[in-house]
CSV table of C-alpha atoms in Angstrom, one decimal:
chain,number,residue,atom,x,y,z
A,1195,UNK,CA,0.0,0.0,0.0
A,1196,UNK,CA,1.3,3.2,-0.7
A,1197,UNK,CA,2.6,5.4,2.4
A,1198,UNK,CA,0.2,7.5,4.0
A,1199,UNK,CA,1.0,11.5,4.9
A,1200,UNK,CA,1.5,13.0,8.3
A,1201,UNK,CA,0.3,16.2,7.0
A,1202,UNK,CA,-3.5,17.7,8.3
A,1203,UNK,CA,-6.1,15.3,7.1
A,1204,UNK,CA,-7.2,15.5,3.2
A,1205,UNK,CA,-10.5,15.0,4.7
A,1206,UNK,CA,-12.5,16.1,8.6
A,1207,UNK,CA,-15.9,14.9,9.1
A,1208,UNK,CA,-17.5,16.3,11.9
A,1209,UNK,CA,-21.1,15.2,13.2
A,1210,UNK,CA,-22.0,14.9,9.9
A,1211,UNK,CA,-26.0,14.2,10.0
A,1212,UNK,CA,-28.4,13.3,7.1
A,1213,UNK,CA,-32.5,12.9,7.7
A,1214,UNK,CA,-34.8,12.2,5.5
A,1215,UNK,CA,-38.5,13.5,6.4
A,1216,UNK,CA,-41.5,10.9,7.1
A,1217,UNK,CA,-44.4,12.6,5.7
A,1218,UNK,CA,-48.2,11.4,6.2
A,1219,UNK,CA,-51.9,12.5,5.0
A,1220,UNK,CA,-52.9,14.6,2.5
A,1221,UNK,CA,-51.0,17.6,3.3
A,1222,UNK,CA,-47.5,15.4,3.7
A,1223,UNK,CA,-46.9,16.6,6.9
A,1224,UNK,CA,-43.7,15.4,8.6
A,1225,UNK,CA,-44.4,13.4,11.4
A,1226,UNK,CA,-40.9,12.3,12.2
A,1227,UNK,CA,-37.2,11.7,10.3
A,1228,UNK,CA,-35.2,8.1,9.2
A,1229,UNK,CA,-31.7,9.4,10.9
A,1230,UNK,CA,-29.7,7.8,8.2
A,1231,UNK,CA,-26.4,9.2,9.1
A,1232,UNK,CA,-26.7,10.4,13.0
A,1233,UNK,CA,-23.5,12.5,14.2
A,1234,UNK,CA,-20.5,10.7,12.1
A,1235,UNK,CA,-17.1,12.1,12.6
A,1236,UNK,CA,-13.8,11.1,11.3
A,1237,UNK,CA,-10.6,12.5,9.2
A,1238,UNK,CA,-9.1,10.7,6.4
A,1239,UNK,CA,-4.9,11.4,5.4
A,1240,UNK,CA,-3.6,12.1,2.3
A,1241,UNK,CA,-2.4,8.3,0.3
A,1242,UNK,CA,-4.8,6.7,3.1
A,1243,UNK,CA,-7.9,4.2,2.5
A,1244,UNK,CA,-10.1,4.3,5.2
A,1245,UNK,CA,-12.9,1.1,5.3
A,1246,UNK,CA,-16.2,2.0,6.0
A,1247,UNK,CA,-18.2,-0.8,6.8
A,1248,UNK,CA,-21.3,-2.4,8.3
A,1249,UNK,CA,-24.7,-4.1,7.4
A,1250,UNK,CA,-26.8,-3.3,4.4
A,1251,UNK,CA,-29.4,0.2,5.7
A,1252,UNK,CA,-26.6,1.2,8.2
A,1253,UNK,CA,-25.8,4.6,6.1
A,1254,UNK,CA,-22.5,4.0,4.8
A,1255,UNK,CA,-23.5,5.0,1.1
A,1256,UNK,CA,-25.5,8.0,2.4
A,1257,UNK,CA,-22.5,9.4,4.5
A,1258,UNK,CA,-20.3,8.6,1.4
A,1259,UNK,CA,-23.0,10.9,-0.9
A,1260,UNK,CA,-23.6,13.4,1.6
A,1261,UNK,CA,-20.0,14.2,1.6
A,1262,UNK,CA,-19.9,15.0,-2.0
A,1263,UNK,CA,-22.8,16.6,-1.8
A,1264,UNK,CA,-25.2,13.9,-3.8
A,1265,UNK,CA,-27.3,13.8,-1.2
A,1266,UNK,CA,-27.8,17.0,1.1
A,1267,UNK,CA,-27.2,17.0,4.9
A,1268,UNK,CA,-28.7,17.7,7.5
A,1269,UNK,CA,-26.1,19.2,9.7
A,1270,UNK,CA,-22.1,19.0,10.6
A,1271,UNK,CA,-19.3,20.1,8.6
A,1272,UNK,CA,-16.9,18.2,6.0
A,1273,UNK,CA,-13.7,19.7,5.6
A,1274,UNK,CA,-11.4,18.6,2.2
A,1275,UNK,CA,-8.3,20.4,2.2
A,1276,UNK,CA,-7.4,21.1,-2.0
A,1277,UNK,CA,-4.7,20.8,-3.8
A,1278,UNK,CA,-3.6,24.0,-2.9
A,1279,UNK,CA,-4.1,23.4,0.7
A,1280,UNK,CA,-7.1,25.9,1.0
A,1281,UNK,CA,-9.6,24.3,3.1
A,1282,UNK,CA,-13.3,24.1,1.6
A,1283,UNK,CA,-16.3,23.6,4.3
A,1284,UNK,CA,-17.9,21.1,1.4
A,1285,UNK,CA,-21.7,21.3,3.5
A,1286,UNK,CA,-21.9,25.4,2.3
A,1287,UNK,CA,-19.4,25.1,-0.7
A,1288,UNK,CA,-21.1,27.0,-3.7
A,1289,UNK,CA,-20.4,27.8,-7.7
A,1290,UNK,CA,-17.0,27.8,-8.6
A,1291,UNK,CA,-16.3,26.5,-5.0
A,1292,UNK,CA,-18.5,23.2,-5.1
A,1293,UNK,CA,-17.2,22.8,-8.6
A,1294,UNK,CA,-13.4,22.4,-7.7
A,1295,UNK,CA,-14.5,20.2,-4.7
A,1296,UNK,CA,-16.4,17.8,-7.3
A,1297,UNK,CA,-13.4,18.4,-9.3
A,1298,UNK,CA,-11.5,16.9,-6.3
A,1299,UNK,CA,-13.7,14.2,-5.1
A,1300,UNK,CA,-15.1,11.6,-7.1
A,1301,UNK,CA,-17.2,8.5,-6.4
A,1302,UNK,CA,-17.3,4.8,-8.2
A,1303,UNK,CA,-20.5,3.0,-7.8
A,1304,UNK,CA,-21.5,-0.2,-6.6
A,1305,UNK,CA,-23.5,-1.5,-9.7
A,1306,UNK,CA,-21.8,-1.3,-12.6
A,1307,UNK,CA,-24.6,-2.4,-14.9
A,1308,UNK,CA,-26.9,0.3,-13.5
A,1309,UNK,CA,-24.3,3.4,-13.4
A,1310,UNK,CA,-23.6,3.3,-17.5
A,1311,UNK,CA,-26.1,4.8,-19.3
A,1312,UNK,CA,-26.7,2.6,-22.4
A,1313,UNK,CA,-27.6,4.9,-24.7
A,1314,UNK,CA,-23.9,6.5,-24.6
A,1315,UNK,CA,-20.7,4.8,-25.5
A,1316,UNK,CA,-17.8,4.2,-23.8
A,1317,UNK,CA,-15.5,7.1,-25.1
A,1318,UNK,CA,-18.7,9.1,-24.3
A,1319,UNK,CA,-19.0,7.7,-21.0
A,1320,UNK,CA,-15.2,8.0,-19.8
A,1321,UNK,CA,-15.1,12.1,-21.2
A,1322,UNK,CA,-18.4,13.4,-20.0
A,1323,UNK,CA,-17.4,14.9,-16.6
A,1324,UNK,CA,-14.4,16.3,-18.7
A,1325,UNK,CA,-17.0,18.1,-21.6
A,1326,UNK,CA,-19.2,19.1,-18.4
A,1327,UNK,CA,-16.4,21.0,-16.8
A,1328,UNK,CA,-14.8,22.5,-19.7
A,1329,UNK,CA,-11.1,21.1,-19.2
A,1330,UNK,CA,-10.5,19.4,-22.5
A,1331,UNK,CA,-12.3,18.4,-26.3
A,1332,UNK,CA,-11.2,17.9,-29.1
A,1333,UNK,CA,-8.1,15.5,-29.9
A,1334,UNK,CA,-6.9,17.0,-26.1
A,1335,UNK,CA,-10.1,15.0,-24.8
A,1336,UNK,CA,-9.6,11.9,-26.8
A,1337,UNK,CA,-6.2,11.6,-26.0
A,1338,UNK,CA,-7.6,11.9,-22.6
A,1339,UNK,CA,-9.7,9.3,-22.9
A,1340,UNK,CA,-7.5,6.6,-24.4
A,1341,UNK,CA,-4.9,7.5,-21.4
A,1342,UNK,CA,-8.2,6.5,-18.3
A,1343,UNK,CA,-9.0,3.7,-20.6
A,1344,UNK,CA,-5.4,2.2,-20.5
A,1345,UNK,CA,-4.3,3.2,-16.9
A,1346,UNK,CA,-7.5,0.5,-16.2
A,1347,UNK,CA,-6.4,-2.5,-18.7
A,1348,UNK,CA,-9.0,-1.9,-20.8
A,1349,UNK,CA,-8.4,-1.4,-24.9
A,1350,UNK,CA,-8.8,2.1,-26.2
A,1351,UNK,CA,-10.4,0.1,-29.3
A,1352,UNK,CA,-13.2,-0.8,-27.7
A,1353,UNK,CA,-14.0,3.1,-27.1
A,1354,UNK,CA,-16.7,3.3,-29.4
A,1355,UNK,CA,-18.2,0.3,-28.1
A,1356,UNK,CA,-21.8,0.5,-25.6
A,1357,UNK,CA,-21.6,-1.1,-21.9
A,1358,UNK,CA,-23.8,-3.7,-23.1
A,1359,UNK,CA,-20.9,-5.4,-24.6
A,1360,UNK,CA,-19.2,-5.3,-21.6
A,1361,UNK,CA,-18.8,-7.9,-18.4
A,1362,UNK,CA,-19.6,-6.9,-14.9
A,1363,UNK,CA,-15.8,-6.4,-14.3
A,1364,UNK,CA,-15.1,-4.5,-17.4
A,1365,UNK,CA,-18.0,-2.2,-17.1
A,1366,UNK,CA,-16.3,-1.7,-13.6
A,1367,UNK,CA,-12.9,-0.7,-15.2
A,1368,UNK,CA,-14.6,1.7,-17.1
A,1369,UNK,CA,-16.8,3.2,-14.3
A,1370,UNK,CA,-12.9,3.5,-12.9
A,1371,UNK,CA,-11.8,5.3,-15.9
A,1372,UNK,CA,-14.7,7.7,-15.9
A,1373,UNK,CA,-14.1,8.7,-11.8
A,1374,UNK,CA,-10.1,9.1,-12.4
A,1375,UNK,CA,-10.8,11.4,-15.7
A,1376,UNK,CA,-10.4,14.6,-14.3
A,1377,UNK,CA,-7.1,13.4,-12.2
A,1378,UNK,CA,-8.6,13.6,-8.5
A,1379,UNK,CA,-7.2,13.3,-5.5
A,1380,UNK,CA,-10.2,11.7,-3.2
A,1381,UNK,CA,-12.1,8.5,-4.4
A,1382,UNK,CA,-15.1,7.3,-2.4
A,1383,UNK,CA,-15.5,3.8,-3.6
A,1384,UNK,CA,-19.2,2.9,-2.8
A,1385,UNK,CA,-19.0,-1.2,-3.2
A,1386,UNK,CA,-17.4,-1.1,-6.1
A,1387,UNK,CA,-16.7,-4.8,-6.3
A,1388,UNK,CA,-20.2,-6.6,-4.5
A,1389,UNK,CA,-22.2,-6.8,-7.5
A,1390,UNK,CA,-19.1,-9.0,-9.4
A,1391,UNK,CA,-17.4,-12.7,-9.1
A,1392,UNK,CA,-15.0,-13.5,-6.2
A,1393,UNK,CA,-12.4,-13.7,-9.1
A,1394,UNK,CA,-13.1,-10.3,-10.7
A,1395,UNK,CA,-13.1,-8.9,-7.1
A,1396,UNK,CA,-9.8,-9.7,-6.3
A,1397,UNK,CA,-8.7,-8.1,-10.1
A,1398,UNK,CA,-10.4,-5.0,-9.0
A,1399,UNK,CA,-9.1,-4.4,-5.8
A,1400,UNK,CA,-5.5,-4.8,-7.1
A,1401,UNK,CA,-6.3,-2.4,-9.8
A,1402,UNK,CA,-7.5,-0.1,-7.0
A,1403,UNK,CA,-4.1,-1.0,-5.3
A,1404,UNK,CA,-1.9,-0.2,-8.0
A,1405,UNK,CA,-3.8,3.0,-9.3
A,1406,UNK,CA,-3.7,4.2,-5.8
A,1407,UNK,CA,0.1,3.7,-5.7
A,1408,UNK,CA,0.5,5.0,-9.1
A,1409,UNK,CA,-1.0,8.3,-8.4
A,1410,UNK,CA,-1.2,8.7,-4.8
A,1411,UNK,CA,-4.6,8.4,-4.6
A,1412,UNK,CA,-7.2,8.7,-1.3
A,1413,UNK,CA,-9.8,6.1,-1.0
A,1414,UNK,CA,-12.7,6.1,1.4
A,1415,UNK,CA,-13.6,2.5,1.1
A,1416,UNK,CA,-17.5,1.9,1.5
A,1417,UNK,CA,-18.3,-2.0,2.0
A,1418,UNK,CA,-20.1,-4.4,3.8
A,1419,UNK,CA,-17.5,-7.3,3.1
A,1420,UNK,CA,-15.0,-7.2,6.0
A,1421,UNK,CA,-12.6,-9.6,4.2
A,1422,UNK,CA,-12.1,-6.9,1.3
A,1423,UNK,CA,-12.2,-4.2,4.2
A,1424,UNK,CA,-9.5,-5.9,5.4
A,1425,UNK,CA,-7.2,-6.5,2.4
A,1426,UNK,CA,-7.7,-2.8,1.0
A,1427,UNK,CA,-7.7,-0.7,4.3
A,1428,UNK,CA,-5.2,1.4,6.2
A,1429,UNK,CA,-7.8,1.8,9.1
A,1430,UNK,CA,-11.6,0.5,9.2
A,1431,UNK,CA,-14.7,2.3,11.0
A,1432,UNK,CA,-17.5,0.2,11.8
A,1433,UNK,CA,-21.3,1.4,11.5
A,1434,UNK,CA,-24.4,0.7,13.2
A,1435,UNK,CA,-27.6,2.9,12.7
A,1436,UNK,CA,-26.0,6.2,11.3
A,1437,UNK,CA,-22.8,5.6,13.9
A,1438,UNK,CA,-19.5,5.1,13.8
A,1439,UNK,CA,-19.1,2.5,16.7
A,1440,UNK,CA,-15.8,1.4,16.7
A,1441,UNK,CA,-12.6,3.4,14.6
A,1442,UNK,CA,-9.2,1.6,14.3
A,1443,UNK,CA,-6.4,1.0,12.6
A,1444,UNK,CA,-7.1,-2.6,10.5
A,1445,UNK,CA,-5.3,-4.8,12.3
A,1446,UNK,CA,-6.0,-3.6,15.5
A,1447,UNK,CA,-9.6,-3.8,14.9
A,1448,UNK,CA,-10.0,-7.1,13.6
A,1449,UNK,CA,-7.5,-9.0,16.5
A,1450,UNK,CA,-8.9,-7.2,19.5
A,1451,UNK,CA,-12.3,-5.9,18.8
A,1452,UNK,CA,-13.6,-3.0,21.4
A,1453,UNK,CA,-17.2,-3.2,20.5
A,1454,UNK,CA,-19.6,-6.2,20.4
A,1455,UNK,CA,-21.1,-5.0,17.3
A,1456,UNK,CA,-17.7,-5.5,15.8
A,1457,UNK,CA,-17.5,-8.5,17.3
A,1458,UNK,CA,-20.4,-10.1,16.2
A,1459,UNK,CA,-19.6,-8.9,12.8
A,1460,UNK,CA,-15.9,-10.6,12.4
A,1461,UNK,CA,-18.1,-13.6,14.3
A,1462,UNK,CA,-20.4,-13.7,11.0
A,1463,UNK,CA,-17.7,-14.3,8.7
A,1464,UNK,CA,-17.7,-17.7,8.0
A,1465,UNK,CA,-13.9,-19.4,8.4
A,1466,UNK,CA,-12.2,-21.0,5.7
A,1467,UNK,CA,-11.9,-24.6,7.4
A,1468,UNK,CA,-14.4,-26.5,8.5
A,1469,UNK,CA,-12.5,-27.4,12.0
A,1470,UNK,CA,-12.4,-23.5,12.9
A,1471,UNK,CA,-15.3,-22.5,15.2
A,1472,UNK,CA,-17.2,-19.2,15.0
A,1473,UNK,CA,-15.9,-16.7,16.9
A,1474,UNK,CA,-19.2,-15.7,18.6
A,1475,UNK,CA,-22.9,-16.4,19.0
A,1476,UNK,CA,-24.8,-15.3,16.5
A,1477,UNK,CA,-26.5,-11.7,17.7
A,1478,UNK,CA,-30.0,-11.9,18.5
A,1479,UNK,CA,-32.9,-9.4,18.0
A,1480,UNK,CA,-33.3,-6.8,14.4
A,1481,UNK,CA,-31.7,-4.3,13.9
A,1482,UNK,CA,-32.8,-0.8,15.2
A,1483,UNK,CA,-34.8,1.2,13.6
A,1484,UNK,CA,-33.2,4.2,12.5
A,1485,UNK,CA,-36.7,6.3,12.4
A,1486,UNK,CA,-37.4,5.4,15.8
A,1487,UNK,CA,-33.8,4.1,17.5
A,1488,UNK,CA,-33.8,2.8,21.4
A,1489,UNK,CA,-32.8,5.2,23.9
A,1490,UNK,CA,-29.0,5.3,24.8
A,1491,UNK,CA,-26.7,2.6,23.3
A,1492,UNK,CA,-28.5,2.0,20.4
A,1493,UNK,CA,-27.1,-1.4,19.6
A,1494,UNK,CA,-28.2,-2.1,23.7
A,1495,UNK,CA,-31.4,-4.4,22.5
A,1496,UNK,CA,-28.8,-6.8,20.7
A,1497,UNK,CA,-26.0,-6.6,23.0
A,1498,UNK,CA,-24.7,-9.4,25.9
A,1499,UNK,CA,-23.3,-6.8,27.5
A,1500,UNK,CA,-25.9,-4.3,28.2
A,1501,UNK,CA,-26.5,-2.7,32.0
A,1502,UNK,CA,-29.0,0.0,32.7
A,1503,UNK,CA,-26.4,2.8,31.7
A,1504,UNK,CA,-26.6,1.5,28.2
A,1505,UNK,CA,-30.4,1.9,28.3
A,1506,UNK,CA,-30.6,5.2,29.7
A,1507,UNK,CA,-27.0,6.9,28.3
A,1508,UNK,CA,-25.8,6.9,25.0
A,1509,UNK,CA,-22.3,5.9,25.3
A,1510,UNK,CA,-19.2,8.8,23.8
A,1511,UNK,CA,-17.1,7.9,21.3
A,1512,UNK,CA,-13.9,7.8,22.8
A,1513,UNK,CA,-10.4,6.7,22.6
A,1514,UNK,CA,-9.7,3.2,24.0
A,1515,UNK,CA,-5.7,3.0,23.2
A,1516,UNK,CA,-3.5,5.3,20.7
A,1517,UNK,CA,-5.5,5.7,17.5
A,1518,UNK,CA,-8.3,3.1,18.5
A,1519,UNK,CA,-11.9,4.5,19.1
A,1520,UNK,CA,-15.1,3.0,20.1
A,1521,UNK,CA,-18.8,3.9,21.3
A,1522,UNK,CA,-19.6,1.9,24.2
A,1523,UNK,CA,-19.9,2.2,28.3
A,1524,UNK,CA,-17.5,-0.9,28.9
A,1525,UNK,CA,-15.0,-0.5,25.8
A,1526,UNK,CA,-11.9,-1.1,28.7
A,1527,UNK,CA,-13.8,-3.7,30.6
A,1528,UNK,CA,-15.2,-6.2,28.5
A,1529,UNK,CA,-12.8,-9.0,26.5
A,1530,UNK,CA,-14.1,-9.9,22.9
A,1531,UNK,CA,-12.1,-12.5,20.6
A,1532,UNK,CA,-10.6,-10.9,17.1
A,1533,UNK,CA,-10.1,-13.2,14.6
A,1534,UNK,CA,-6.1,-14.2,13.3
A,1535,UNK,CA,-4.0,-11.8,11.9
């Protein structure tokens, strides 16, 4: 992996929150809010890629779009320091502003059938965000173009080509091509391999690998496959209900787990040999809902750990050892298997 910088973070997210209204009757009143991302904070380092990860509906992808912008927030403050080391508040960024931070920031989506428009072809595709800024066209944007198309393995022959004549993991590559077009410097990648084979995942995440070595990319890593969190990650934050639960650097998190959400996760992945035992019992009870959540520890209804405190208090998220974060009343008390390093 490539090294990661000790300068200020390229990215500070600070109780970032996105709702989305409940409406009901005839005059759509709002009767209450789905708190898809409730009060997520953390920073992200230049040449770093941060995992993001938990169950499907916890708001990974909607912290991912609401950081970008895609999705509005509610309230907190995302703070992307640009190439020239101005800082830009991305929540109130405006014209030219929000323009250079799209510029900036770019996103590769999960589902790579549903993310190329069919009616356009590939070269179209791969130069549209270029045409849509006005930084290249003519032979400038082809050449462009033919430059994404290689730096991914893909042939610039088949330019002219529509995705429907495409696989799953070249349709990927090219989705790739078209987020790396304009030369960013932060890539969210929102599942960008869980809609393809185990075999074109693992060709994926090496391309990810090299491209991030190549041009000292950021990645923040959205998934809810901990064994590709794990391969791809410099550090890994864990998710449960619009929070961040549990932040640590990968190795740490996954050999000595501070949260028994985490826990239960690494617990549900199922070991490669049949003569290695889970890790856990399997968690009981459904997960919260995020349009009503329990008071306090929200994960407290699931949890073997849970006292009265966790009822009544919702836990801080606070630092557990050097660089190792986690929500919950008895982080420093309680003893939770990790899995091997």
């Amino acid at each position: 992996m490539v090294g990661v910088s000790e300068k200020a973070p390229i990215l500070e997210v600070k109780d970032l929150r996105t709702y989305f209204p409940i409406t009901s009757g005839m005059w759509r009143r709002v009767v209450g809010y789905v708190r898809a991302v409730d009060g997520v904070s953390f920073d992200l380092h230049e040449g770093e890629t941060l995992g993001l990860v938990g169950e499907s509906g916890c708001g990974k992808t909607t912290a991912g779009r609401a950081i970008i912008r895609a999705v509005e927030p509610t309230g907190g403050e995302v703070y992307y320091r640009a190439s020239d080391d101005t800082v830009i508040e991305a929540t109130t960024a405006e014209g030219d502003t929000l323009r250079t931070l799209r510029q900036q920031i770019q996103i590769i989506f999960q589902d790579p059938f549903a993310s190329l428009n069919p009616r356009m072809t590939i070269y179209d595709i791969v130069a549209d965000p270029m045409r849509v800024n006005r930084m290249a066209s003519g032979s400038e944007l082809e050449g462009r173009v033919e430059e994404m198309l290689q730096l991914v393995g893909m042939s610039p022959a088949l330019m002219r080509r529509y995705p429907h004549a495409f696989s799953g993991g070249q349709r990927q590559r090219i989705g790739i091509a078209r987020s790396l077009v304009m030369n960013p410097r932060l890539v969210i990648a929102d599942e960008p391999v869980s809609a393809l084979d185990v075999s074109v995942q693992a060709q994926i995440l090496n391309l990810m690998l090299d491209l991030q070595s190549d041009l000292g990319l950021t990645y923040l890593f959205i998934s809810h496959d901990l064994s590709v969190v794990q391969y791809i990650s410099h550090r890994v934050a864990v998710m449960y209900v619009g929070k961040i639960v549990e932040l640590a650097p990968t190795e740490q998190l996954f050999t000595q787990p501070k949260h028994p959400y985490t826990q239960a996760l690494l617990s549900s992945v199922p070991a490669p040999r049949p003569d290695v035992r889970s890790l856990g019992e399997p968690l009981e009870g459904e997960v919260a809902d995020p349009a009503n959540p329990p008071s306090g520890c929200y994960f407290h209804p699931r949890c073997p750990f849970a006292q009265e405190i966790c009822r009544t208090t919702e836990p801080e998220f606070g630092e557990v050892a050097p660089g190792h974060f986690a929500r919950c009343h008895f982080a420093d008390e309680i003893d939770l298997p990790g899995v091997p390093a």
